[in-house]
Amino acid sequence: MKAGRFDHINDAELLEKYYNENNQRWIGVLLERYTLLLFGVCMKYLKNEEEAKDAVQQIFLKVLSEVNKYKIDYFKSWLYMVAKNYCLMKLRGNNGRDIKEISKVQIADEETDKQKFIENEKTYIVLEESLKELNDEQKQCVILFYLKKNSYNQISEITGFSIMQVKSYIQNGKRNLKLLLQKKLDNRH
Amino acid sequence: MKENLKDILSNLNPDIDQETLMLYLQGKLSAEKQHEVEKHLMDSDFEGDAVEGLEGLKDKRRLTILVDQLNFELKRKTTKRKSRRDRLQIKPDHTLMIAVIIILLLIVISYFIIQQFLSQG
């Protein structure tokens, strides 16, 4: 896992090279960047080292055969979907379903909306108000994580919660905050 | 404060490289770096799922070997396809073609010469 000699080329450029030259070497370089993540995702779902290793190899083959069928603009998102679908199919013992490509337009629109949302000054005032409405555990963990910039371990030491609890409080707190924020902003319009 | 609040909404943190992720899993990062990685994990489903899976691995020191093995297999697959395709492509060798034509011409000429000798005889 040393730094490769193609590190200066981003994913989109590597894909473009592949489409232009039809040389699988470029897909190989691209996939190598995600081997660890793929193995991790397979471990999460399959819970077995050998099965996860086999699954990663099958996902590599799937990508090599599928990548030519679409014009993929967001390789990382697409790869994650391929990996997740493969693991879920394996768990279900179902090999028959095709994997659909995430729509480029959909992702692009979501990113633009998110950016507009983030840049809006009013959003932060409402966000601070919403933060106070979270339950104590979530509020405490969200503040310690996002505002005080502590790691999970540090938060666990400060609060006495387990690492899993800390993660869950932050995740749920973040999700609830977004919901509260959306609701408040909608009411004000 | 506003900058920190921004982190709650933003999903635009830069990607983490595999090496940093590996150090994170082995608990070798400073608290500050750990927080940076965790902030990213909170926003990215791919990395979040992967770390959850990798944390379940008993011996994390073997991860490098495992990944190297998988990359080796990957390289074999991607370069094999290329060389197989290369093998199927017959590249024209001009010298060989000229030699074959000369030999064929010589055979035809020899045939006619022999035929002429035989008919005279």
Coordinates of C-alpha atoms in Angstrom, one line a residue, chain A residues 7-178:
Chain A
D7 CA -1.4 9.2 -7.3
H8 CA -1.4 12.5 -9.1
I9 CA -4.2 11.2 -11.5
N10 CA -7.7 11.5 -10.0
D11 CA -10.4 8.8 -10.4
A12 CA -12.2 10.6 -13.2
E13 CA -9.0 11.0 -15.2
L14 CA -8.1 7.3 -14.8
L15 CA -11.6 6.3 -16.0
E16 CA -11.2 8.7 -18.9
K17 CA -7.9 7.1 -19.8
Y18 CA -9.6 3.6 -19.6
Y19 CA -12.4 4.7 -21.9
N20 CA -10.0 6.3 -24.4
E21 CA -7.4 3.6 -24.5
N22 CA -9.6 0.6 -23.6
N23 CA -6.7 -0.7 -21.4
Q24 CA -7.8 -2.5 -18.2
R25 CA -4.6 -1.5 -16.5
W26 CA -6.2 1.9 -15.7
I27 CA -9.1 0.2 -14.0
G28 CA -6.6 -1.9 -12.1
V29 CA -4.9 1.2 -10.9
L30 CA -8.3 2.7 -9.9
L31 CA -9.5 -0.4 -8.1
E32 CA -6.3 -0.7 -6.1
R33 CA -7.1 2.6 -4.4
Y34 CA -10.2 1.0 -3.0
T35 CA -9.0 -2.6 -2.1
L36 CA -8.9 -1.9 1.6
L37 CA -12.4 -0.2 1.6
L38 CA -13.8 -3.1 -0.4
F39 CA -12.4 -5.7 1.9
G40 CA -13.8 -3.7 4.9
V41 CA -17.3 -3.5 3.4
C42 CA -17.2 -7.2 2.6
M43 CA -16.1 -8.0 6.1
K44 CA -18.9 -5.9 7.5
Y45 CA -21.5 -7.9 5.6
L46 CA -20.0 -11.4 5.4
K47 CA -18.2 -11.5 8.7
N48 CA -15.7 -14.0 7.4
E49 CA -12.2 -13.2 6.2
E50 CA -12.0 -15.9 3.5
E51 CA -15.4 -15.1 2.2
A52 CA -14.6 -11.4 2.2
K53 CA -11.4 -12.0 0.2
D54 CA -13.3 -14.1 -2.4
A55 CA -16.0 -11.4 -2.5
V56 CA -13.5 -8.7 -3.2
Q57 CA -12.1 -10.7 -6.1
Q58 CA -15.6 -11.3 -7.5
I59 CA -16.3 -7.5 -7.2
F60 CA -13.1 -6.8 -9.1
L61 CA -14.3 -9.2 -11.9
K62 CA -17.8 -7.6 -11.8
V63 CA -16.3 -4.1 -12.2
L64 CA -14.1 -5.2 -15.0
S65 CA -17.0 -6.6 -16.9
E66 CA -19.6 -3.9 -16.1
V67 CA -17.5 -0.7 -16.3
N68 CA -17.6 -0.8 -20.1
K69 CA -21.4 -0.9 -20.1
Y70 CA -21.9 2.6 -18.6
K71 CA -20.3 6.0 -18.6
I72 CA -19.5 6.2 -14.9
D73 CA -18.9 9.7 -13.6
Y74 CA -18.8 9.0 -9.8
F75 CA -16.6 5.9 -9.7
K76 CA -16.4 5.7 -5.9
S77 CA -20.2 5.9 -5.3
W78 CA -20.7 3.3 -8.1
L79 CA -18.1 1.0 -6.7
Y80 CA -19.6 1.2 -3.2
M81 CA -23.0 0.3 -4.7
V82 CA -21.6 -2.6 -6.6
A83 CA -19.8 -3.9 -3.5
K84 CA -22.8 -3.5 -1.2
N85 CA -25.2 -5.1 -3.7
Y86 CA -22.8 -8.0 -4.2
C87 CA -22.6 -8.7 -0.5
L88 CA -26.4 -8.4 0.0
M89 CA -27.0 -10.7 -2.9
K90 CA -24.5 -13.2 -1.5
L91 CA -26.3 -13.1 1.8
R92 CA -29.6 -13.6 0.1
G93 CA -28.1 -16.3 -2.1
N94 CA -29.5 -14.4 -5.1
N95 CA -27.4 -13.9 -8.2
G96 CA -30.0 -12.7 -10.6
R97 CA -30.3 -8.9 -10.1
D98 CA -28.5 -6.3 -12.1
I99 CA -26.9 -3.3 -10.5
K100 CA -28.2 0.0 -11.6
E101 CA -25.9 3.0 -12.0
I102 CA -26.4 6.0 -9.7
S103 CA -27.7 8.8 -11.8
K104 CA -25.1 11.5 -12.4
V105 CA -27.8 14.2 -12.5
Q106 CA -29.2 13.0 -9.2
I107 CA -25.8 13.2 -7.4
A108 CA -24.9 16.5 -8.9
D109 CA -28.2 18.1 -7.9
E110 CA -28.0 16.8 -4.3
E111 CA -24.5 18.2 -4.0
T112 CA -25.6 21.6 -5.3
D113 CA -28.6 21.8 -3.0
K114 CA -26.4 20.8 0.0
Q115 CA -23.9 23.5 -0.8
K116 CA -26.6 26.2 -1.1
F117 CA -28.0 24.9 2.3
I118 CA -24.6 25.1 3.9
E119 CA -23.7 28.6 2.7
N120 CA -27.0 30.1 4.0
E121 CA -26.3 32.2 7.0
K122 CA -29.7 31.7 8.4
T123 CA -29.1 28.0 8.5
Y124 CA -26.5 28.3 11.3
I125 CA -28.8 30.4 13.6
V126 CA -31.5 27.8 13.3
L127 CA -28.9 25.0 13.7
E128 CA -27.8 26.4 17.0
E129 CA -31.4 26.5 18.2
S130 CA -32.0 23.0 17.0
L131 CA -28.9 21.7 18.8
K132 CA -30.6 22.6 22.1
E133 CA -33.6 20.4 21.3
L134 CA -31.6 17.2 21.0
N135 CA -31.8 14.8 23.9
D136 CA -28.9 15.1 26.4
E137 CA -26.8 12.2 25.2
Q138 CA -27.0 13.2 21.6
K139 CA -26.4 16.9 22.4
Q140 CA -23.4 16.1 24.5
C141 CA -21.8 13.8 21.9
V142 CA -22.5 16.1 19.0
I143 CA -21.0 19.1 20.8
L144 CA -17.9 17.2 22.0
F145 CA -17.4 15.8 18.5
Y146 CA -18.2 18.6 16.1
L147 CA -17.7 21.7 18.2
K148 CA -14.9 20.6 20.6
K149 CA -13.3 18.3 18.0
N150 CA -12.7 15.3 20.2
S151 CA -12.2 11.8 19.0
Y152 CA -14.5 8.9 19.8
N153 CA -12.1 7.6 22.4
Q154 CA -11.9 11.0 24.1
I155 CA -15.7 11.4 24.1
S156 CA -16.0 7.9 25.5
E157 CA -13.5 8.8 28.4
I158 CA -15.3 12.1 29.1
T159 CA -18.9 10.7 29.1
G160 CA -18.4 7.1 30.1
F161 CA -20.3 5.9 27.1
S162 CA -18.9 3.0 25.0
I163 CA -17.4 3.8 21.6
M164 CA -20.4 2.2 19.9
Q165 CA -22.8 4.4 22.0
V166 CA -20.7 7.5 21.1
K167 CA -20.9 6.7 17.4
S168 CA -24.6 6.0 17.6
Y169 CA -25.4 9.3 19.5
I170 CA -23.4 11.3 17.0
Q171 CA -25.0 9.6 14.0
N172 CA -28.5 9.9 15.4
G173 CA -27.9 13.4 16.7
K174 CA -26.7 14.6 13.3
R175 CA -29.6 13.0 11.6
N176 CA -32.1 14.6 14.1
L177 CA -30.4 17.9 13.7
K178 CA -30.9 17.9 10.0

